[in-house]
Amino acid sequence: MGTPTELLRDIERRVLWLSASIVHHANRVRPNPSGLKVGGHQASSASMVSIMTSLWFAHLTPEDRASVKPHASPVLHAINYLLGELDEAYLTTLREFGGLQSYPSRAKDPDPVDYSTGSVGIGATAPIWGALARRYVGAGAGRQFSLIGDAELDEGAVWEAILDPSVRELGEIVWVVDLNRQSLDRVVPHLAAERLRGMFAAADWQVLTLKYGRLLHELFDRPGGDALRARIDRMPNPEYQRLLRCTAPQLRQRLPGGEPAIARLVADLDDITVLRAVRDLGGHDLDALGQAYSAIDDTRPTVIFAYTVKGYGLHTEGHPQNHSSLLTTEQMRDLAGRLGADPGRPWLRFPDGSEQASLCAEAAGRLRRRAVPAHTPPPLPADIGRTPSGTATTQAALGRTLMDLTREAPEAARQVVTVSPDVSSSTNLGGWVNKVGVWSPRERVDWFADDPETILHWREQPTGQHIELGIAETNLVGLLGELGATWSRWGRPLLPIGVLYDPFVSRALEPWSFGIYAGGQSILVGTPSGVTLAPEGGAHQSITTPSIGLEQPGCVTYEPAFAIDVEWTLLACLARLGRPDGGSAYLRLSTRPVDQALAAVPADPAARERRRRQAVAGAYPLRRADRPAVTVAAMGAVVPEALAAADRLERSGVPADVVCVTSPGLLFEALRSRQGREDGPSWILDQAFPARRATPLVTVLDGHPHTLAFLATVNQVPSVPLGVTRFGQSGTIEDVYRHHGIDADSIVTAALDLAPDA
């Protein structure tokens, strides 16, 4: 009967074979008419095999979750196959349409994947935000593992997450760093592992290091061993990697480095032992890995630096350009012989009744998770019923709507969680924060509770519904994505809303987009926005964000002009969250005070409901002329300019329709549906831009003009798109609008240029 370590080594060898074969079949066996390289990462997978074999087959629990570095996806699929979680038919489909994805995908892979990875740094940090989300909904315990490559530590977002004050209390966080000392193109000359360990320790993480395996430790205890250890410790990474490519005689010459004690030590070793010794790193020692996993301190985050060899066990091991290199067919046959596999039947599992098969079955039973019961989010009203009056901003309307929700739909309001990067008060969330409190794993003392001049009350407690992070937008959207995935992870839907300054949406876009790809459903609110933030100058004036919302998959975008539009669209966006057929949303709001009477909200209930449906669908007619000569389609903060221009055009004998656009993305989808290219409704085009009222069109927004330029194709009319195409300037709104050509004068001029009889 084999020892547990011996059985794990058998499984380790089979995982290495399967992961290499998955890539090999995709590139050298499967027909490839185009001749293009399919790709895959045999070497990057090989360095993770020991780490993942030990973790999955001896240590993981069903409550644990693991994020696997992108290039090790074949290892994850190989493990899932041995656990009975992946059908054999999929092993031949890596990077094939409908098959195994290039990188682990929670949404698209057919086998269990806890976190989607593929964008450097995001997979590393996602379990941090997954841990916070799990704590927020109270979904039991379980560790959150990040299995990352050492090159991912170059990504700044990693350190933003590590240094956030909320992270040091997350004892369930465990990072395992595959320290193979190679990047895509080269051996990293100065890995500075000691510096990295110091940085984690300074952030109050437990730091465990697995540098050497059992054989090297035994050699270190022999005469000359101290010198050998010092020699390897001082050795530059490229020199060490070169040793991996040496024969035994070459090693006897190179390894001592002129140190006689080392030469004598090496002289007493046979060739096999010499070759094994330079490869004997802690990240490939199953006993050392098991001891490290057992030593995890659950009172604070842990990082395990596991030294490995990139391409471990393959013909390409240690080669500086092995990142995406592929073994030849002959090399695969040789690998099969060394690993005890059959190249003619590459997908064989262990024989039934064998100890190895029993260990796989035991691990599968241990890791099997109970099905997550589906819970439908609480119902939300479509219209709270108030009609805003006076002067208000769309930014303030966000906080007002959330406060109204606590009264009109308290059950749904309890599922709302807001997140901001230290801007809750400056984005009008103060009232909401005072009402619901700030979330914290444990209650904290509010030392300013008795200060009469304190307006924002910072009550931190486990029942709070606002989460405040440091000034790091990538952290915000990382957490937002995980809060938006609780419905599918634990059957506990939330309604997450992240608020940040609109100019920084671009900074947060890539990780937020990746969160959407991974199934996270959330609302991102960008405010204040545009050159309407006139005194702030060009650095804080967003220009391209309207088109970002238009182009982002899995996301509906709104830019309301009036407070009532904020209410209607926000409620509609909330109603899409936390469900299998749901999706995310982006709202672009403004700090410009606008007379709410301009919204001309119908008093008749049926007409009001019609307006609401139009606003949620993407646009509504705000003003209709008797016989229009031109149409002005305006969005967001510049709608007052469009109405003022229409008044002037009317007096000039050029009657104008005014259409208020709330969502360019929905209008574009409606247009594609009309063309037969999408499967969705197109009725909003007939109501906002009816063919019988087709006239030349002026579009205007506080953003890049191409965002609305497509509207001219709805009825194939001449058009002039107005918007912002240059960096902003400081000044008054009037000065800045005039500078960019989005003021009433510019709208009138464009309309007169288009009107046939002007």
PDB file of N, CA and C in Angstrom, residues 488-535:
ATOM      1  N   SER A 488     -25.194  34.004  -7.459  1.00  0.00           N
ATOM      2  CA  SER A 488     -24.843  32.719  -8.071  1.00  0.00           C
ATOM      3  C   SER A 488     -23.884  31.917  -7.215  1.00  0.00           C
ATOM      4  N   ARG A 489     -23.073  32.551  -6.401  1.00  0.00           N
ATOM      5  CA  ARG A 489     -22.136  31.822  -5.543  1.00  0.00           C
ATOM      6  C   ARG A 489     -22.844  31.198  -4.345  1.00  0.00           C
ATOM      7  N   TRP A 490     -23.706  31.987  -3.706  1.00  0.00           N
ATOM      8  CA  TRP A 490     -24.316  31.535  -2.456  1.00  0.00           C
ATOM      9  C   TRP A 490     -25.835  31.666  -2.448  1.00  0.00           C
ATOM     10  N   GLY A 491     -26.427  31.988  -3.582  1.00  0.00           N
ATOM     11  CA  GLY A 491     -27.873  32.103  -3.643  1.00  0.00           C
ATOM     12  C   GLY A 491     -28.421  33.267  -2.849  1.00  0.00           C
ATOM     13  N   ARG A 492     -27.609  34.293  -2.651  1.00  0.00           N
ATOM     14  CA  ARG A 492     -28.026  35.447  -1.854  1.00  0.00           C
ATOM     15  C   ARG A 492     -27.835  36.712  -2.679  1.00  0.00           C
ATOM     16  N   PRO A 493     -28.860  37.116  -3.420  1.00  0.00           N
ATOM     17  CA  PRO A 493     -28.710  38.261  -4.321  1.00  0.00           C
ATOM     18  C   PRO A 493     -28.582  39.580  -3.576  1.00  0.00           C
ATOM     19  N   LEU A 494     -27.672  40.397  -4.048  1.00  0.00           N
ATOM     20  CA  LEU A 494     -27.513  41.761  -3.566  1.00  0.00           C
ATOM     21  C   LEU A 494     -27.778  42.725  -4.714  1.00  0.00           C
ATOM     22  N   LEU A 495     -27.972  43.986  -4.351  1.00  0.00           N
ATOM     23  CA  LEU A 495     -28.159  45.046  -5.340  1.00  0.00           C
ATOM     24  C   LEU A 495     -27.020  46.044  -5.153  1.00  0.00           C
ATOM     25  N   PRO A 496     -25.826  45.746  -5.707  1.00  0.00           N
ATOM     26  CA  PRO A 496     -24.653  46.573  -5.437  1.00  0.00           C
ATOM     27  C   PRO A 496     -24.549  47.785  -6.371  1.00  0.00           C
ATOM     28  N   ILE A 497     -24.197  48.916  -5.780  1.00  0.00           N
ATOM     29  CA  ILE A 497     -24.025  50.171  -6.514  1.00  0.00           C
ATOM     30  C   ILE A 497     -22.672  50.758  -6.147  1.00  0.00           C
ATOM     31  N   GLY A 498     -21.822  50.955  -7.117  1.00  0.00           N
ATOM     32  CA  GLY A 498     -20.526  51.590  -6.893  1.00  0.00           C
ATOM     33  C   GLY A 498     -20.538  53.001  -7.433  1.00  0.00           C
ATOM     34  N   VAL A 499     -20.041  53.933  -6.648  1.00  0.00           N
ATOM     35  CA  VAL A 499     -20.055  55.347  -7.031  1.00  0.00           C
ATOM     36  C   VAL A 499     -18.622  55.864  -7.042  1.00  0.00           C
ATOM     37  N   LEU A 500     -18.233  56.481  -8.146  1.00  0.00           N
ATOM     38  CA  LEU A 500     -16.906  57.067  -8.258  1.00  0.00           C
ATOM     39  C   LEU A 500     -16.963  58.267  -9.186  1.00  0.00           C
ATOM     40  N   TYR A 501     -15.932  59.067  -9.193  1.00  0.00           N
ATOM     41  CA  TYR A 501     -15.888  60.214 -10.088  1.00  0.00           C
ATOM     42  C   TYR A 501     -15.839  59.704 -11.533  1.00  0.00           C
ATOM     43  N   ASP A 502     -16.663  60.263 -12.374  1.00  0.00           N
ATOM     44  CA  ASP A 502     -16.770  59.774 -13.750  1.00  0.00           C
ATOM     45  C   ASP A 502     -15.444  59.808 -14.512  1.00  0.00           C
ATOM     46  N   PRO A 503     -14.566  60.801 -14.293  1.00  0.00           N
ATOM     47  CA  PRO A 503     -13.292  60.778 -15.031  1.00  0.00           C
ATOM     48  C   PRO A 503     -12.474  59.518 -14.780  1.00  0.00           C
ATOM     49  N   PHE A 504     -12.759  58.819 -13.655  1.00  0.00           N
ATOM     50  CA  PHE A 504     -11.960  57.654 -13.311  1.00  0.00           C
ATOM     51  C   PHE A 504     -12.639  56.348 -13.702  1.00  0.00           C
ATOM     52  N   VAL A 505     -13.736  56.431 -14.427  1.00  0.00           N
ATOM     53  CA  VAL A 505     -14.361  55.214 -14.942  1.00  0.00           C
ATOM     54  C   VAL A 505     -13.395  54.474 -15.861  1.00  0.00           C
ATOM     55  N   SER A 506     -12.646  55.233 -16.646  1.00  0.00           N
ATOM     56  CA  SER A 506     -11.695  54.588 -17.566  1.00  0.00           C
ATOM     57  C   SER A 506     -10.641  53.813 -16.794  1.00  0.00           C
ATOM     58  N   ARG A 507     -10.219  54.335 -15.661  1.00  0.00           N
ATOM     59  CA  ARG A 507      -9.230  53.638 -14.842  1.00  0.00           C
ATOM     60  C   ARG A 507      -9.799  52.330 -14.305  1.00  0.00           C
ATOM     61  N   ALA A 508     -11.078  52.340 -13.991  1.00  0.00           N
ATOM     62  CA  ALA A 508     -11.722  51.166 -13.398  1.00  0.00           C
ATOM     63  C   ALA A 508     -12.317  50.226 -14.441  1.00  0.00           C
ATOM     64  N   LEU A 509     -12.318  50.635 -15.704  1.00  0.00           N
ATOM     65  CA  LEU A 509     -13.106  49.922 -16.708  1.00  0.00           C
ATOM     66  C   LEU A 509     -12.673  48.478 -16.895  1.00  0.00           C
ATOM     67  N   GLU A 510     -11.380  48.227 -17.020  1.00  0.00           N
ATOM     68  CA  GLU A 510     -10.940  46.870 -17.367  1.00  0.00           C
ATOM     69  C   GLU A 510     -11.307  45.855 -16.286  1.00  0.00           C
ATOM     70  N   PRO A 511     -11.017  46.126 -15.004  1.00  0.00           N
ATOM     71  CA  PRO A 511     -11.446  45.138 -14.001  1.00  0.00           C
ATOM     72  C   PRO A 511     -12.963  45.070 -13.854  1.00  0.00           C
ATOM     73  N   TRP A 512     -13.676  46.176 -14.071  1.00  0.00           N
ATOM     74  CA  TRP A 512     -15.139  46.108 -13.992  1.00  0.00           C
ATOM     75  C   TRP A 512     -15.689  45.265 -15.133  1.00  0.00           C
ATOM     76  N   SER A 513     -15.150  45.479 -16.337  1.00  0.00           N
ATOM     77  CA  SER A 513     -15.571  44.691 -17.490  1.00  0.00           C
ATOM     78  C   SER A 513     -15.292  43.215 -17.253  1.00  0.00           C
ATOM     79  N   PHE A 514     -14.148  42.902 -16.642  1.00  0.00           N
ATOM     80  CA  PHE A 514     -13.822  41.513 -16.368  1.00  0.00           C
ATOM     81  C   PHE A 514     -14.779  40.933 -15.344  1.00  0.00           C
ATOM     82  N   GLY A 515     -15.192  41.759 -14.381  1.00  0.00           N
ATOM     83  CA  GLY A 515     -16.179  41.307 -13.409  1.00  0.00           C
ATOM     84  C   GLY A 515     -17.504  40.971 -14.057  1.00  0.00           C
ATOM     85  N   ILE A 516     -17.914  41.772 -15.039  1.00  0.00           N
ATOM     86  CA  ILE A 516     -19.147  41.487 -15.780  1.00  0.00           C
ATOM     87  C   ILE A 516     -18.993  40.172 -16.539  1.00  0.00           C
ATOM     88  N   TYR A 517     -17.845  39.988 -17.181  1.00  0.00           N
ATOM     89  CA  TYR A 517     -17.567  38.753 -17.913  1.00  0.00           C
ATOM     90  C   TYR A 517     -17.673  37.536 -16.999  1.00  0.00           C
ATOM     91  N   ALA A 518     -17.263  37.718 -15.728  1.00  0.00           N
ATOM     92  CA  ALA A 518     -17.272  36.616 -14.773  1.00  0.00           C
ATOM     93  C   ALA A 518     -18.631  36.408 -14.129  1.00  0.00           C
ATOM     94  N   GLY A 519     -19.628  37.210 -14.495  1.00  0.00           N
ATOM     95  CA  GLY A 519     -20.974  37.006 -13.968  1.00  0.00           C
ATOM     96  C   GLY A 519     -21.386  37.956 -12.873  1.00  0.00           C
ATOM     97  N   GLY A 520     -20.560  38.942 -12.555  1.00  0.00           N
ATOM     98  CA  GLY A 520     -20.925  39.920 -11.541  1.00  0.00           C
ATOM     99  C   GLY A 520     -21.882  40.959 -12.095  1.00  0.00           C
ATOM    100  N   GLN A 521     -22.996  41.160 -11.430  1.00  0.00           N
ATOM    101  CA  GLN A 521     -24.013  42.119 -11.872  1.00  0.00           C
ATOM    102  C   GLN A 521     -24.064  43.278 -10.885  1.00  0.00           C
ATOM    103  N   SER A 522     -23.825  44.482 -11.386  1.00  0.00           N
ATOM    104  CA  SER A 522     -23.741  45.633 -10.503  1.00  0.00           C
ATOM    105  C   SER A 522     -24.084  46.901 -11.271  1.00  0.00           C
ATOM    106  N   ILE A 523     -24.196  47.979 -10.529  1.00  0.00           N
ATOM    107  CA  ILE A 523     -24.433  49.302 -11.118  1.00  0.00           C
ATOM    108  C   ILE A 523     -23.234  50.173 -10.794  1.00  0.00           C
ATOM    109  N   LEU A 524     -22.631  50.752 -11.815  1.00  0.00           N
ATOM    110  CA  LEU A 524     -21.533  51.693 -11.645  1.00  0.00           C
ATOM    111  C   LEU A 524     -22.056  53.093 -11.935  1.00  0.00           C
ATOM    112  N   VAL A 525     -21.874  53.999 -11.003  1.00  0.00           N
ATOM    113  CA  VAL A 525     -22.345  55.372 -11.161  1.00  0.00           C
ATOM    114  C   VAL A 525     -21.131  56.282 -11.276  1.00  0.00           C
ATOM    115  N   GLY A 526     -21.018  56.971 -12.398  1.00  0.00           N
ATOM    116  CA  GLY A 526     -19.958  57.941 -12.601  1.00  0.00           C
ATOM    117  C   GLY A 526     -20.491  59.344 -12.396  1.00  0.00           C
ATOM    118  N   THR A 527     -19.967  60.038 -11.399  1.00  0.00           N
ATOM    119  CA  THR A 527     -20.449  61.385 -11.097  1.00  0.00           C
ATOM    120  C   THR A 527     -19.421  62.118 -10.239  1.00  0.00           C
ATOM    121  N   PRO A 528     -19.215  63.420 -10.496  1.00  0.00           N
ATOM    122  CA  PRO A 528     -19.749  64.255 -11.571  1.00  0.00           C
ATOM    123  C   PRO A 528     -19.072  63.926 -12.892  1.00  0.00           C
ATOM    124  N   SER A 529     -19.655  64.405 -13.971  1.00  0.00           N
ATOM    125  CA  SER A 529     -19.201  63.978 -15.285  1.00  0.00           C
ATOM    126  C   SER A 529     -19.088  65.149 -16.248  1.00  0.00           C
ATOM    127  N   GLY A 530     -18.271  64.930 -17.273  1.00  0.00           N
ATOM    128  CA  GLY A 530     -18.215  65.824 -18.415  1.00  0.00           C
ATOM    129  C   GLY A 530     -17.571  67.167 -18.153  1.00  0.00           C
ATOM    130  N   VAL A 531     -17.558  67.999 -19.206  1.00  0.00           N
ATOM    131  CA  VAL A 531     -17.030  69.348 -19.082  1.00  0.00           C
ATOM    132  C   VAL A 531     -17.993  70.237 -18.307  1.00  0.00           C
ATOM    133  N   THR A 532     -19.193  69.703 -17.979  1.00  0.00           N
ATOM    134  CA  THR A 532     -20.113  70.426 -17.108  1.00  0.00           C
ATOM    135  C   THR A 532     -19.468  70.676 -15.749  1.00  0.00           C
ATOM    136  N   LEU A 533     -18.496  69.862 -15.394  1.00  0.00           N
ATOM    137  CA  LEU A 533     -17.712  70.096 -14.193  1.00  0.00           C
ATOM    138  C   LEU A 533     -16.691  71.194 -14.505  1.00  0.00           C
ATOM    139  N   ALA A 534     -17.213  72.333 -14.944  1.00  0.00           N
ATOM    140  CA  ALA A 534     -16.412  73.358 -15.595  1.00  0.00           C
ATOM    141  C   ALA A 534     -15.241  73.897 -14.776  1.00  0.00           C
ATOM    142  N   PRO A 535     -15.435  74.319 -13.540  1.00  0.00           N
ATOM    143  CA  PRO A 535     -14.305  74.910 -12.825  1.00  0.00           C
ATOM    144  C   PRO A 535     -13.152  73.948 -12.571  1.00  0.00           C
TER     145      PRO A 535
END
